[in-house]
Amino acid sequence: MQQILVYGDSLSWGIIPNTRQRHPFPVRWPGRLENALRAAGQDVRIIEDCLNGRRTVWDDPFKAGRKGIDGLAQRIEVNSPLDLVILMLGNNDFQSMHPHHAWHAAEGVAALVATIRNAPIEPGMPVPPILIVCPPPVGIPAGTMAEKFRDGDVKCTGLAQALRQVAKDTDCAFFDAGQVIHSSAADGVHLDAHAHEQLGDALVAPVTAALANGAAATP
C-alpha cells in the first residue's frame, strides 16, 4: 500500500463555507482522491493532516498551533514510510492580521519542503516526493470571513506563479488548483462540495505521476 500525506489547512480539512461543519470524507478532496485512485486500481491510503487556520511559517496571534512548520518533521517521522506528501498551504498567510504577500507565502512553502526533506526518518525509509498544490485564489471575503481575510484577495495575487517557481527550484511537482476550481462565493475562502469533488478528480493524474516517479531512500 502506498501512503500519501496531505498537509493542509481548512481548504483540505473540508470546512463548509460560512459554517463550522465539515464535508464528509468521500466529498472533501483528499477522500475523493483516495477513492478515485482506488477505483483506478491503485492501493493507496490518504493520511489527512489538515488544520483550520494553518499558516506556512507564521503564528496565529489569536490561536495556538497554527504555525505549519512547527512539528512538521515529526509528522513525517510519525507517518513514514510515505510515498508522497501533498502540500496545499498559503492562503492563511494572507489573513488580515498579516502583511504578507505571495512571495512571503511561497518562501514559507519552500521552508516546509526543506523541513520535509530533512525529517529524522528511520534509515532506509524513503524521502517522499512532494506535490505542491497552489490553493485557489482568495475571493471577495464575505460572511464569517469578511474581516479575517480583508484584502486577502489582493495580497494573494501572484501566488500560483511564485509557487510554480518554488516547485521548479526545489524539484517538486506542482499543480495549480485555481485552474480547475474557485473559492466559494459564500465566504470567499473555502470550498463548496462541488469544488472539493472537482479538485479530487483533477489531482488523480498528477498524483499518479508523482507516485510513479518514486522516492529516494535515506542512507
PDB file of C-alpha atoms in Angstrom:
ATOM      1  CA  MET A   1       0.000   0.000   0.000  1.00  0.00           C
ATOM      2  CA  GLN A   2       1.250   3.452  -0.921  1.00  0.00           C
ATOM      3  CA  GLN A   3       0.804   6.166   1.709  1.00  0.00           C
ATOM      4  CA  ILE A   4       0.145   9.804   0.850  1.00  0.00           C
ATOM      5  CA  LEU A   5       0.236  12.561   3.467  1.00  0.00           C
ATOM      6  CA  VAL A   6      -1.906  15.617   2.795  1.00  0.00           C
ATOM      7  CA  TYR A   7      -0.581  18.577   4.805  1.00  0.00           C
ATOM      8  CA  GLY A   8      -3.023  21.431   4.590  1.00  0.00           C
ATOM      9  CA  ASP A   9      -5.495  23.805   6.199  1.00  0.00           C
ATOM     10  CA  SER A  10      -9.270  24.257   6.232  1.00  0.00           C
ATOM     11  CA  LEU A  11      -9.482  24.017   2.450  1.00  0.00           C
ATOM     12  CA  SER A  12      -8.318  20.419   2.788  1.00  0.00           C
ATOM     13  CA  TRP A  13      -9.953  19.741   6.182  1.00  0.00           C
ATOM     14  CA  GLY A  14     -13.195  20.415   4.370  1.00  0.00           C
ATOM     15  CA  ILE A  15     -14.911  23.173   6.302  1.00  0.00           C
ATOM     16  CA  ILE A  16     -18.290  24.032   4.798  1.00  0.00           C
ATOM     17  CA  PRO A  17     -18.325  27.754   3.889  1.00  0.00           C
ATOM     18  CA  ASN A  18     -19.908  30.045   6.484  1.00  0.00           C
ATOM     19  CA  THR A  19     -20.264  27.178   8.988  1.00  0.00           C
ATOM     20  CA  ARG A  20     -18.127  25.223  11.462  1.00  0.00           C
ATOM     21  CA  GLN A  21     -19.246  21.968   9.837  1.00  0.00           C
ATOM     22  CA  ARG A  22     -17.147  19.570   7.761  1.00  0.00           C
ATOM     23  CA  HIS A  23     -17.740  17.897   4.412  1.00  0.00           C
ATOM     24  CA  PRO A  24     -17.698  14.080   4.763  1.00  0.00           C
ATOM     25  CA  PHE A  25     -14.615  12.131   3.691  1.00  0.00           C
ATOM     26  CA  PRO A  26     -15.968  10.973   0.307  1.00  0.00           C
ATOM     27  CA  VAL A  27     -16.758  14.611  -0.595  1.00  0.00           C
ATOM     28  CA  ARG A  28     -13.695  16.506   0.579  1.00  0.00           C
ATOM     29  CA  TRP A  29     -10.882  16.370  -1.926  1.00  0.00           C
ATOM     30  CA  PRO A  30      -8.459  14.025  -0.090  1.00  0.00           C
ATOM     31  CA  GLY A  31     -11.224  11.434   0.258  1.00  0.00           C
ATOM     32  CA  ARG A  32     -12.408  11.949  -3.297  1.00  0.00           C
ATOM     33  CA  LEU A  33      -8.806  11.497  -4.473  1.00  0.00           C
ATOM     34  CA  GLU A  34      -8.286   8.308  -2.467  1.00  0.00           C
ATOM     35  CA  ASN A  35     -11.491   6.765  -3.782  1.00  0.00           C
ATOM     36  CA  ALA A  36     -10.651   7.713  -7.369  1.00  0.00           C
ATOM     37  CA  LEU A  37      -7.149   6.244  -7.122  1.00  0.00           C
ATOM     38  CA  ARG A  38      -8.532   3.037  -5.602  1.00  0.00           C
ATOM     39  CA  ALA A  39     -11.164   2.797  -8.326  1.00  0.00           C
ATOM     40  CA  ALA A  40      -8.308   3.006 -10.841  1.00  0.00           C
ATOM     41  CA  GLY A  41      -6.636   0.013  -9.207  1.00  0.00           C
ATOM     42  CA  GLN A  42      -4.068   1.764  -7.022  1.00  0.00           C
ATOM     43  CA  ASP A  43      -3.643   0.519  -3.467  1.00  0.00           C
ATOM     44  CA  VAL A  44      -3.317   3.838  -1.648  1.00  0.00           C
ATOM     45  CA  ARG A  45      -4.076   5.384   1.723  1.00  0.00           C
ATOM     46  CA  ILE A  46      -4.540   9.126   2.188  1.00  0.00           C
ATOM     47  CA  ILE A  47      -3.427  10.429   5.583  1.00  0.00           C
ATOM     48  CA  GLU A  48      -5.099  13.766   6.336  1.00  0.00           C
ATOM     49  CA  ASP A  49      -3.153  16.264   8.457  1.00  0.00           C
ATOM     50  CA  CYS A  50      -5.209  19.363   7.838  1.00  0.00           C
ATOM     51  CA  LEU A  51      -5.679  22.073  10.444  1.00  0.00           C
ATOM     52  CA  ASN A  52      -8.040  25.022  10.187  1.00  0.00           C
ATOM     53  CA  GLY A  53      -6.094  28.285  10.070  1.00  0.00           C
ATOM     54  CA  ARG A  54      -2.707  26.679   9.461  1.00  0.00           C
ATOM     55  CA  ARG A  55      -0.106  29.093   8.071  1.00  0.00           C
ATOM     56  CA  THR A  56       3.168  28.156   6.441  1.00  0.00           C
ATOM     57  CA  VAL A  57       5.751  29.502   8.909  1.00  0.00           C
ATOM     58  CA  TRP A  58       3.877  32.146  10.927  1.00  0.00           C
ATOM     59  CA  ASP A  59       1.909  32.085  14.163  1.00  0.00           C
ATOM     60  CA  ASP A  60      -1.740  32.984  14.534  1.00  0.00           C
ATOM     61  CA  PRO A  61      -1.825  35.719  17.202  1.00  0.00           C
ATOM     62  CA  PHE A  62      -5.243  34.557  18.396  1.00  0.00           C
ATOM     63  CA  LYS A  63      -4.988  30.755  18.301  1.00  0.00           C
ATOM     64  CA  ALA A  64      -2.059  28.500  19.157  1.00  0.00           C
ATOM     65  CA  GLY A  65      -0.587  25.768  16.984  1.00  0.00           C
ATOM     66  CA  ARG A  66      -1.218  27.253  13.528  1.00  0.00           C
ATOM     67  CA  LYS A  67       2.449  27.621  12.509  1.00  0.00           C
ATOM     68  CA  GLY A  68       2.747  24.932   9.850  1.00  0.00           C
ATOM     69  CA  ILE A  69       6.479  24.383  10.107  1.00  0.00           C
ATOM     70  CA  ASP A  70       6.267  23.515  13.815  1.00  0.00           C
ATOM     71  CA  GLY A  71       6.202  19.761  14.284  1.00  0.00           C
ATOM     72  CA  LEU A  72       6.210  19.025  10.552  1.00  0.00           C
ATOM     73  CA  ALA A  73       9.416  16.973  10.687  1.00  0.00           C
ATOM     74  CA  GLN A  74       7.889  14.839  13.427  1.00  0.00           C
ATOM     75  CA  ARG A  75       4.701  14.347  11.405  1.00  0.00           C
ATOM     76  CA  ILE A  76       6.821  12.977   8.577  1.00  0.00           C
ATOM     77  CA  GLU A  77       8.601  10.724  11.056  1.00  0.00           C
ATOM     78  CA  VAL A  78       5.313   9.535  12.610  1.00  0.00           C
ATOM     79  CA  ASN A  79       3.708   8.627   9.297  1.00  0.00           C
ATOM     80  CA  SER A  80       6.718   7.148   7.492  1.00  0.00           C
ATOM     81  CA  PRO A  81       7.167   5.367   5.226  1.00  0.00           C
ATOM     82  CA  LEU A  82       5.495   7.848   2.894  1.00  0.00           C
ATOM     83  CA  ASP A  83       5.286   7.621  -0.882  1.00  0.00           C
ATOM     84  CA  LEU A  84       4.164  11.228  -1.412  1.00  0.00           C
ATOM     85  CA  VAL A  85       3.492  14.432   0.519  1.00  0.00           C
ATOM     86  CA  ILE A  86       0.928  16.861  -0.859  1.00  0.00           C
ATOM     87  CA  LEU A  87       1.369  20.427   0.427  1.00  0.00           C
ATOM     88  CA  MET A  88      -1.577  22.771  -0.002  1.00  0.00           C
ATOM     89  CA  LEU A  89      -0.964  25.840   2.131  1.00  0.00           C
ATOM     90  CA  GLY A  90      -0.563  29.576   1.709  1.00  0.00           C
ATOM     91  CA  ASN A  91      -3.947  31.278   1.838  1.00  0.00           C
ATOM     92  CA  ASN A  92      -3.969  31.726   5.618  1.00  0.00           C
ATOM     93  CA  ASP A  93      -0.757  33.726   5.294  1.00  0.00           C
ATOM     94  CA  PHE A  94      -2.992  36.418   3.747  1.00  0.00           C
ATOM     95  CA  GLN A  95      -5.273  36.862   6.754  1.00  0.00           C
ATOM     96  CA  SER A  96      -5.829  40.489   7.694  1.00  0.00           C
ATOM     97  CA  MET A  97      -3.509  40.400  10.735  1.00  0.00           C
ATOM     98  CA  HIS A  98      -0.542  39.604   8.469  1.00  0.00           C
ATOM     99  CA  PRO A  99       1.193  41.942   5.997  1.00  0.00           C
ATOM    100  CA  HIS A 100       2.273  39.054   3.770  1.00  0.00           C
ATOM    101  CA  HIS A 101       2.021  38.765   0.003  1.00  0.00           C
ATOM    102  CA  ALA A 102       2.593  35.942  -2.484  1.00  0.00           C
ATOM    103  CA  TRP A 103       6.387  35.999  -2.177  1.00  0.00           C
ATOM    104  CA  HIS A 104       6.205  35.517   1.601  1.00  0.00           C
ATOM    105  CA  ALA A 105       3.808  32.579   1.362  1.00  0.00           C
ATOM    106  CA  ALA A 106       5.900  30.942  -1.347  1.00  0.00           C
ATOM    107  CA  GLU A 107       9.023  31.274   0.764  1.00  0.00           C
ATOM    108  CA  GLY A 108       7.077  29.693   3.600  1.00  0.00           C
ATOM    109  CA  VAL A 109       6.221  26.721   1.403  1.00  0.00           C
ATOM    110  CA  ALA A 110       9.887  26.419   0.389  1.00  0.00           C
ATOM    111  CA  ALA A 111      10.782  26.203   4.098  1.00  0.00           C
ATOM    112  CA  LEU A 112       8.228  23.418   4.531  1.00  0.00           C
ATOM    113  CA  VAL A 113       9.758  21.499   1.630  1.00  0.00           C
ATOM    114  CA  ALA A 114      13.187  21.719   3.243  1.00  0.00           C
ATOM    115  CA  THR A 115      11.759  20.549   6.558  1.00  0.00           C
ATOM    116  CA  ILE A 116      10.126  17.513   4.973  1.00  0.00           C
ATOM    117  CA  ARG A 117      13.333  16.526   3.239  1.00  0.00           C
ATOM    118  CA  ASN A 118      15.364  16.817   6.424  1.00  0.00           C
ATOM    119  CA  ALA A 119      12.938  14.997   8.699  1.00  0.00           C
ATOM    120  CA  PRO A 120      14.573  12.410  11.009  1.00  0.00           C
ATOM    121  CA  ILE A 121      13.016   9.325   9.447  1.00  0.00           C
ATOM    122  CA  GLU A 122      14.425   5.857  10.018  1.00  0.00           C
ATOM    123  CA  PRO A 123      17.379   4.646   7.905  1.00  0.00           C
ATOM    124  CA  GLY A 124      16.289   3.077   4.647  1.00  0.00           C
ATOM    125  CA  MET A 125      12.862   4.721   4.644  1.00  0.00           C
ATOM    126  CA  PRO A 126      12.041   6.872   1.611  1.00  0.00           C
ATOM    127  CA  VAL A 127      12.368  10.632   1.472  1.00  0.00           C
ATOM    128  CA  PRO A 128       8.974  11.230  -0.135  1.00  0.00           C
ATOM    129  CA  PRO A 129       8.484  13.249  -3.293  1.00  0.00           C
ATOM    130  CA  ILE A 130       6.423  16.396  -2.793  1.00  0.00           C
ATOM    131  CA  LEU A 131       3.499  17.740  -4.789  1.00  0.00           C
ATOM    132  CA  ILE A 132       2.891  21.453  -4.157  1.00  0.00           C
ATOM    133  CA  VAL A 133      -0.735  22.355  -4.781  1.00  0.00           C
ATOM    134  CA  CYS A 134      -1.443  26.060  -5.040  1.00  0.00           C
ATOM    135  CA  PRO A 135      -4.815  26.797  -3.436  1.00  0.00           C
ATOM    136  CA  PRO A 136      -7.354  28.720  -5.496  1.00  0.00           C
ATOM    137  CA  PRO A 137      -7.104  32.492  -5.061  1.00  0.00           C
ATOM    138  CA  VAL A 138      -8.916  34.106  -2.165  1.00  0.00           C
ATOM    139  CA  GLY A 139     -12.130  35.596  -3.499  1.00  0.00           C
ATOM    140  CA  ILE A 140     -14.013  38.567  -2.115  1.00  0.00           C
ATOM    141  CA  PRO A 141     -14.065  37.881   1.646  1.00  0.00           C
ATOM    142  CA  ALA A 142     -17.651  37.654   2.868  1.00  0.00           C
ATOM    143  CA  GLY A 143     -19.770  36.317   5.694  1.00  0.00           C
ATOM    144  CA  THR A 144     -17.748  34.832   8.548  1.00  0.00           C
ATOM    145  CA  MET A 145     -14.505  35.506   6.673  1.00  0.00           C
ATOM    146  CA  ALA A 146     -15.128  39.171   5.817  1.00  0.00           C
ATOM    147  CA  GLU A 147     -12.860  40.669   8.485  1.00  0.00           C
ATOM    148  CA  LYS A 148     -10.444  37.793   8.903  1.00  0.00           C
ATOM    149  CA  PHE A 149      -9.492  37.869   5.210  1.00  0.00           C
ATOM    150  CA  ARG A 150      -9.991  41.550   4.450  1.00  0.00           C
ATOM    151  CA  ASP A 151      -7.754  42.413   1.428  1.00  0.00           C
ATOM    152  CA  GLY A 152      -6.739  38.755   1.120  1.00  0.00           C
ATOM    153  CA  ASP A 153      -7.979  38.763  -2.450  1.00  0.00           C
ATOM    154  CA  VAL A 154      -5.336  41.401  -3.242  1.00  0.00           C
ATOM    155  CA  LYS A 155      -2.493  40.009  -1.132  1.00  0.00           C
ATOM    156  CA  CYS A 156      -2.757  36.552  -2.721  1.00  0.00           C
ATOM    157  CA  THR A 157      -2.111  37.909  -6.224  1.00  0.00           C
ATOM    158  CA  GLY A 158       0.716  36.027  -7.925  1.00  0.00           C
ATOM    159  CA  LEU A 159       0.769  33.036  -5.567  1.00  0.00           C
ATOM    160  CA  ALA A 160       0.473  30.467  -8.348  1.00  0.00           C
ATOM    161  CA  GLN A 161       3.441  31.910 -10.232  1.00  0.00           C
ATOM    162  CA  ALA A 162       5.513  32.152  -7.052  1.00  0.00           C
ATOM    163  CA  LEU A 163       4.741  28.579  -6.008  1.00  0.00           C
ATOM    164  CA  ARG A 164       5.413  27.287  -9.502  1.00  0.00           C
ATOM    165  CA  GLN A 165       8.891  28.805  -9.246  1.00  0.00           C
ATOM    166  CA  VAL A 166       9.427  27.266  -5.799  1.00  0.00           C
ATOM    167  CA  ALA A 167       8.444  23.872  -7.186  1.00  0.00           C
ATOM    168  CA  LYS A 168      10.883  24.277 -10.051  1.00  0.00           C
ATOM    169  CA  ASP A 169      13.707  25.415  -7.767  1.00  0.00           C
ATOM    170  CA  THR A 170      13.155  22.581  -5.275  1.00  0.00           C
ATOM    171  CA  ASP A 171      12.401  19.805  -7.786  1.00  0.00           C
ATOM    172  CA  CYS A 172       8.816  19.305  -6.606  1.00  0.00           C
ATOM    173  CA  ALA A 173       5.757  18.514  -8.678  1.00  0.00           C
ATOM    174  CA  PHE A 174       3.252  21.364  -8.990  1.00  0.00           C
ATOM    175  CA  PHE A 175      -0.473  21.732  -9.554  1.00  0.00           C
ATOM    176  CA  ASP A 176      -2.460  24.973  -9.669  1.00  0.00           C
ATOM    177  CA  ALA A 177      -5.882  24.295  -8.152  1.00  0.00           C
ATOM    178  CA  GLY A 178      -7.036  27.706  -9.343  1.00  0.00           C
ATOM    179  CA  GLN A 179      -7.081  26.343 -12.883  1.00  0.00           C
ATOM    180  CA  VAL A 180      -9.932  23.966 -12.035  1.00  0.00           C
ATOM    181  CA  ILE A 181     -11.786  25.412  -9.016  1.00  0.00           C
ATOM    182  CA  HIS A 182     -12.516  28.707  -7.256  1.00  0.00           C
ATOM    183  CA  SER A 183     -13.279  29.722  -3.697  1.00  0.00           C
ATOM    184  CA  SER A 184     -16.896  29.715  -2.614  1.00  0.00           C
ATOM    185  CA  ALA A 185     -18.798  32.971  -3.125  1.00  0.00           C
ATOM    186  CA  ALA A 186     -20.377  32.352   0.286  1.00  0.00           C
ATOM    187  CA  ASP A 187     -17.246  33.374   2.180  1.00  0.00           C
ATOM    188  CA  GLY A 188     -14.586  33.951  -0.486  1.00  0.00           C
ATOM    189  CA  VAL A 189     -12.181  31.490   1.101  1.00  0.00           C
ATOM    190  CA  HIS A 190     -13.406  27.925   1.489  1.00  0.00           C
ATOM    191  CA  LEU A 191     -14.572  25.288  -0.967  1.00  0.00           C
ATOM    192  CA  ASP A 192     -18.067  24.056  -1.606  1.00  0.00           C
ATOM    193  CA  ALA A 193     -18.761  20.371  -2.177  1.00  0.00           C
ATOM    194  CA  HIS A 194     -18.535  20.558  -5.954  1.00  0.00           C
ATOM    195  CA  ALA A 195     -15.131  22.261  -5.807  1.00  0.00           C
ATOM    196  CA  HIS A 196     -13.813  19.524  -3.496  1.00  0.00           C
ATOM    197  CA  GLU A 197     -15.017  16.876  -5.900  1.00  0.00           C
ATOM    198  CA  GLN A 198     -13.542  18.655  -8.909  1.00  0.00           C
ATOM    199  CA  LEU A 199     -10.172  19.080  -7.202  1.00  0.00           C
ATOM    200  CA  GLY A 200     -10.021  15.468  -6.052  1.00  0.00           C
ATOM    201  CA  ASP A 201     -10.698  14.277  -9.588  1.00  0.00           C
ATOM    202  CA  ALA A 202      -8.221  16.714 -11.149  1.00  0.00           C
ATOM    203  CA  LEU A 203      -5.426  15.535  -8.844  1.00  0.00           C
ATOM    204  CA  VAL A 204      -5.632  11.898  -9.921  1.00  0.00           C
ATOM    205  CA  ALA A 205      -3.270  12.357 -12.867  1.00  0.00           C
ATOM    206  CA  PRO A 206      -0.562  14.463 -11.150  1.00  0.00           C
ATOM    207  CA  VAL A 207      -0.636  12.258  -8.051  1.00  0.00           C
ATOM    208  CA  THR A 208      -0.352   9.111 -10.144  1.00  0.00           C
ATOM    209  CA  ALA A 209       2.627  10.634 -11.956  1.00  0.00           C
ATOM    210  CA  ALA A 210       4.285  11.679  -8.698  1.00  0.00           C
ATOM    211  CA  LEU A 211       3.869   8.207  -7.229  1.00  0.00           C
ATOM    212  CA  ALA A 212       5.344   6.638 -10.351  1.00  0.00           C
ATOM    213  CA  ASN A 213       8.467   8.766 -10.003  1.00  0.00           C
ATOM    214  CA  GLY A 214       9.197   7.131  -6.656  1.00  0.00           C
ATOM    215  CA  ALA A 215      11.331   8.335  -3.768  1.00  0.00           C
ATOM    216  CA  ALA A 216      14.917   8.207  -2.664  1.00  0.00           C
ATOM    217  CA  ALA A 217      15.832   6.089   0.360  1.00  0.00           C
ATOM    218  CA  THR A 218      17.604   7.576   3.357  1.00  0.00           C
ATOM    219  CA  PRO A 219      21.122   6.283   3.987  1.00  0.00           C
TER     220      PRO A 219
END
